[in-house]
Amino acid sequence: MIENHHNFAWKEQLADGTEVMVHRKGATRAGKLS
């Protein structure tokens, strides 16, 4: 069984080192999860 949610939120680090919460609506993350 495969389950794929439509909306995602996760922490990311900007180039200046600031941590932010990112919400992407209707997107599937392609990068490696940490």
JSON list of N, CA and C in Angstrom, two decimals:
[
{"chain": "A", "resi": 1, "resn": "MET", "atom": "N", "xyz": [0.84, -1.17, 0.00]},
{"chain": "A", "resi": 1, "resn": "MET", "atom": "CA", "xyz": [0.00, 0.00, 0.00]},
{"chain": "A", "resi": 1, "resn": "MET", "atom": "C", "xyz": [0.89, 1.25, 0.00]},
{"chain": "A", "resi": 2, "resn": "ILE", "atom": "N", "xyz": [0.55, 2.20, -0.81]},
{"chain": "A", "resi": 2, "resn": "ILE", "atom": "CA", "xyz": [1.27, 3.47, -0.87]},
{"chain": "A", "resi": 2, "resn": "ILE", "atom": "C", "xyz": [0.32, 4.58, -0.46]},
{"chain": "A", "resi": 3, "resn": "GLU", "atom": "N", "xyz": [0.79, 5.42, 0.45]},
{"chain": "A", "resi": 3, "resn": "GLU", "atom": "CA", "xyz": [0.00, 6.56, 0.87]},
{"chain": "A", "resi": 3, "resn": "GLU", "atom": "C", "xyz": [0.82, 7.82, 0.64]},
{"chain": "A", "resi": 4, "resn": "ASN", "atom": "N", "xyz": [0.25, 8.78, -0.06]},
{"chain": "A", "resi": 4, "resn": "ASN", "atom": "CA", "xyz": [0.96, 10.01, -0.37]},
{"chain": "A", "resi": 4, "resn": "ASN", "atom": "C", "xyz": [0.08, 11.20, -0.04]},
{"chain": "A", "resi": 5, "resn": "HIS", "atom": "N", "xyz": [0.45, 11.94, 1.01]},
{"chain": "A", "resi": 5, "resn": "HIS", "atom": "CA", "xyz": [-0.32, 13.11, 1.40]},
{"chain": "A", "resi": 5, "resn": "HIS", "atom": "C", "xyz": [-0.12, 14.23, 0.38]},
{"chain": "A", "resi": 6, "resn": "HIS", "atom": "N", "xyz": [-1.10, 15.09, 0.30]},
{"chain": "A", "resi": 6, "resn": "HIS", "atom": "CA", "xyz": [-1.10, 16.16, -0.70]},
{"chain": "A", "resi": 6, "resn": "HIS", "atom": "C", "xyz": [-0.37, 17.42, -0.22]},
{"chain": "A", "resi": 7, "resn": "ASN", "atom": "N", "xyz": [-0.40, 17.69, 1.07]},
{"chain": "A", "resi": 7, "resn": "ASN", "atom": "CA", "xyz": [0.23, 18.89, 1.63]},
{"chain": "A", "resi": 7, "resn": "ASN", "atom": "C", "xyz": [1.32, 18.50, 2.62]},
{"chain": "A", "resi": 8, "resn": "PHE", "atom": "N", "xyz": [2.42, 19.23, 2.62]},
{"chain": "A", "resi": 8, "resn": "PHE", "atom": "CA", "xyz": [3.54, 18.91, 3.49]},
{"chain": "A", "resi": 8, "resn": "PHE", "atom": "C", "xyz": [4.04, 20.15, 4.22]},
{"chain": "A", "resi": 9, "resn": "ALA", "atom": "N", "xyz": [4.54, 19.94, 5.44]},
{"chain": "A", "resi": 9, "resn": "ALA", "atom": "CA", "xyz": [5.21, 21.00, 6.20]},
{"chain": "A", "resi": 9, "resn": "ALA", "atom": "C", "xyz": [6.43, 20.36, 6.87]},
{"chain": "A", "resi": 10, "resn": "TRP", "atom": "N", "xyz": [7.57, 21.06, 6.81]},
{"chain": "A", "resi": 10, "resn": "TRP", "atom": "CA", "xyz": [8.78, 20.56, 7.44]},
{"chain": "A", "resi": 10, "resn": "TRP", "atom": "C", "xyz": [9.75, 21.70, 7.68]},
{"chain": "A", "resi": 11, "resn": "LYS", "atom": "N", "xyz": [10.77, 21.41, 8.50]},
{"chain": "A", "resi": 11, "resn": "LYS", "atom": "CA", "xyz": [11.81, 22.41, 8.76]},
{"chain": "A", "resi": 11, "resn": "LYS", "atom": "C", "xyz": [12.84, 22.37, 7.66]},
{"chain": "A", "resi": 12, "resn": "GLU", "atom": "N", "xyz": [13.29, 23.57, 7.26]},
{"chain": "A", "resi": 12, "resn": "GLU", "atom": "CA", "xyz": [14.40, 23.68, 6.32]},
{"chain": "A", "resi": 12, "resn": "GLU", "atom": "C", "xyz": [15.34, 24.74, 6.85]},
{"chain": "A", "resi": 13, "resn": "GLN", "atom": "N", "xyz": [16.58, 24.67, 6.41]},
{"chain": "A", "resi": 13, "resn": "GLN", "atom": "CA", "xyz": [17.57, 25.67, 6.81]},
{"chain": "A", "resi": 13, "resn": "GLN", "atom": "C", "xyz": [17.93, 26.51, 5.60]},
{"chain": "A", "resi": 14, "resn": "LEU", "atom": "N", "xyz": [17.81, 27.84, 5.75]},
{"chain": "A", "resi": 14, "resn": "LEU", "atom": "CA", "xyz": [18.15, 28.76, 4.67]},
{"chain": "A", "resi": 14, "resn": "LEU", "atom": "C", "xyz": [19.68, 28.86, 4.54]},
{"chain": "A", "resi": 15, "resn": "ALA", "atom": "N", "xyz": [20.13, 29.46, 3.46]},
{"chain": "A", "resi": 15, "resn": "ALA", "atom": "CA", "xyz": [21.57, 29.60, 3.21]},
{"chain": "A", "resi": 15, "resn": "ALA", "atom": "C", "xyz": [22.28, 30.37, 4.32]},
{"chain": "A", "resi": 16, "resn": "ASP", "atom": "N", "xyz": [21.57, 31.29, 5.00]},
{"chain": "A", "resi": 16, "resn": "ASP", "atom": "CA", "xyz": [22.19, 32.07, 6.08]},
{"chain": "A", "resi": 16, "resn": "ASP", "atom": "C", "xyz": [22.13, 31.35, 7.43]},
{"chain": "A", "resi": 17, "resn": "GLY", "atom": "N", "xyz": [21.61, 30.11, 7.45]},
{"chain": "A", "resi": 17, "resn": "GLY", "atom": "CA", "xyz": [21.55, 29.32, 8.67]},
{"chain": "A", "resi": 17, "resn": "GLY", "atom": "C", "xyz": [20.24, 29.42, 9.43]},
{"chain": "A", "resi": 18, "resn": "THR", "atom": "N", "xyz": [19.34, 30.29, 9.02]},
{"chain": "A", "resi": 18, "resn": "THR", "atom": "CA", "xyz": [18.05, 30.45, 9.68]},
{"chain": "A", "resi": 18, "resn": "THR", "atom": "C", "xyz": [17.18, 29.22, 9.43]},
{"chain": "A", "resi": 19, "resn": "GLU", "atom": "N", "xyz": [16.59, 28.67, 10.52]},
{"chain": "A", "resi": 19, "resn": "GLU", "atom": "CA", "xyz": [15.66, 27.55, 10.37]},
{"chain": "A", "resi": 19, "resn": "GLU", "atom": "C", "xyz": [14.26, 28.11, 10.17]},
{"chain": "A", "resi": 20, "resn": "VAL", "atom": "N", "xyz": [13.54, 27.57, 9.21]},
{"chain": "A", "resi": 20, "resn": "VAL", "atom": "CA", "xyz": [12.18, 28.01, 8.91]},
{"chain": "A", "resi": 20, "resn": "VAL", "atom": "C", "xyz": [11.28, 26.79, 8.73]},
{"chain": "A", "resi": 21, "resn": "MET", "atom": "N", "xyz": [9.98, 26.97, 8.96]},
{"chain": "A", "resi": 21, "resn": "MET", "atom": "CA", "xyz": [9.00, 25.93, 8.66]},
{"chain": "A", "resi": 21, "resn": "MET", "atom": "C", "xyz": [8.44, 26.23, 7.28]},
{"chain": "A", "resi": 22, "resn": "VAL", "atom": "N", "xyz": [8.44, 25.24, 6.42]},
{"chain": "A", "resi": 22, "resn": "VAL", "atom": "CA", "xyz": [7.98, 25.41, 5.04]},
{"chain": "A", "resi": 22, "resn": "VAL", "atom": "C", "xyz": [6.72, 24.57, 4.84]},
{"chain": "A", "resi": 23, "resn": "HIS", "atom": "N", "xyz": [5.70, 25.19, 4.27]},
{"chain": "A", "resi": 23, "resn": "HIS", "atom": "CA", "xyz": [4.47, 24.47, 3.92]},
{"chain": "A", "resi": 23, "resn": "HIS", "atom": "C", "xyz": [4.30, 24.52, 2.42]},
{"chain": "A", "resi": 24, "resn": "ARG", "atom": "N", "xyz": [4.23, 23.36, 1.81]},
{"chain": "A", "resi": 24, "resn": "ARG", "atom": "CA", "xyz": [4.01, 23.29, 0.36]},
{"chain": "A", "resi": 24, "resn": "ARG", "atom": "C", "xyz": [2.69, 22.59, 0.11]},
{"chain": "A", "resi": 25, "resn": "LYS", "atom": "N", "xyz": [1.81, 23.30, -0.56]},
{"chain": "A", "resi": 25, "resn": "LYS", "atom": "CA", "xyz": [0.47, 22.77, -0.83]},
{"chain": "A", "resi": 25, "resn": "LYS", "atom": "C", "xyz": [0.48, 22.10, -2.20]},
{"chain": "A", "resi": 26, "resn": "GLY", "atom": "N", "xyz": [0.04, 20.86, -2.22]},
{"chain": "A", "resi": 26, "resn": "GLY", "atom": "CA", "xyz": [-0.07, 20.14, -3.48]},
{"chain": "A", "resi": 26, "resn": "GLY", "atom": "C", "xyz": [1.28, 19.73, -4.04]},
{"chain": "A", "resi": 27, "resn": "ALA", "atom": "N", "xyz": [2.28, 19.57, -3.18]},
{"chain": "A", "resi": 27, "resn": "ALA", "atom": "CA", "xyz": [3.62, 19.22, -3.64]},
{"chain": "A", "resi": 27, "resn": "ALA", "atom": "C", "xyz": [4.13, 17.99, -2.92]},
{"chain": "A", "resi": 28, "resn": "THR", "atom": "N", "xyz": [4.90, 17.20, -3.59]},
{"chain": "A", "resi": 28, "resn": "THR", "atom": "CA", "xyz": [5.55, 16.04, -2.99]},
{"chain": "A", "resi": 28, "resn": "THR", "atom": "C", "xyz": [7.04, 16.31, -2.97]},
{"chain": "A", "resi": 29, "resn": "ARG", "atom": "N", "xyz": [7.62, 16.23, -1.79]},
{"chain": "A", "resi": 29, "resn": "ARG", "atom": "CA", "xyz": [9.04, 16.49, -1.62]},
{"chain": "A", "resi": 29, "resn": "ARG", "atom": "C", "xyz": [9.87, 15.45, -2.39]},
{"chain": "A", "resi": 30, "resn": "ALA", "atom": "N", "xyz": [10.84, 15.92, -3.13]},
{"chain": "A", "resi": 30, "resn": "ALA", "atom": "CA", "xyz": [11.69, 15.02, -3.93]},
{"chain": "A", "resi": 30, "resn": "ALA", "atom": "C", "xyz": [13.02, 14.75, -3.24]},
{"chain": "A", "resi": 31, "resn": "GLY", "atom": "N", "xyz": [13.38, 15.58, -2.27]},
{"chain": "A", "resi": 31, "resn": "GLY", "atom": "CA", "xyz": [14.67, 15.44, -1.60]},
{"chain": "A", "resi": 31, "resn": "GLY", "atom": "C", "xyz": [14.64, 14.41, -0.49]},
{"chain": "A", "resi": 32, "resn": "LYS", "atom": "N", "xyz": [15.81, 14.13, 0.07]},
{"chain": "A", "resi": 32, "resn": "LYS", "atom": "CA", "xyz": [15.95, 13.17, 1.16]},
{"chain": "A", "resi": 32, "resn": "LYS", "atom": "C", "xyz": [15.34, 13.73, 2.43]},
{"chain": "A", "resi": 33, "resn": "LEU", "atom": "N", "xyz": [14.55, 12.94, 3.13]},
{"chain": "A", "resi": 33, "resn": "LEU", "atom": "CA", "xyz": [14.00, 13.35, 4.41]},
{"chain": "A", "resi": 33, "resn": "LEU", "atom": "C", "xyz": [15.05, 13.20, 5.48]},
{"chain": "A", "resi": 34, "resn": "SER", "atom": "N", "xyz": [15.06, 14.14, 6.43]},
{"chain": "A", "resi": 34, "resn": "SER", "atom": "CA", "xyz": [16.05, 14.05, 7.52]},
{"chain": "A", "resi": 34, "resn": "SER", "atom": "C", "xyz": [15.42, 13.54, 8.78]}
]
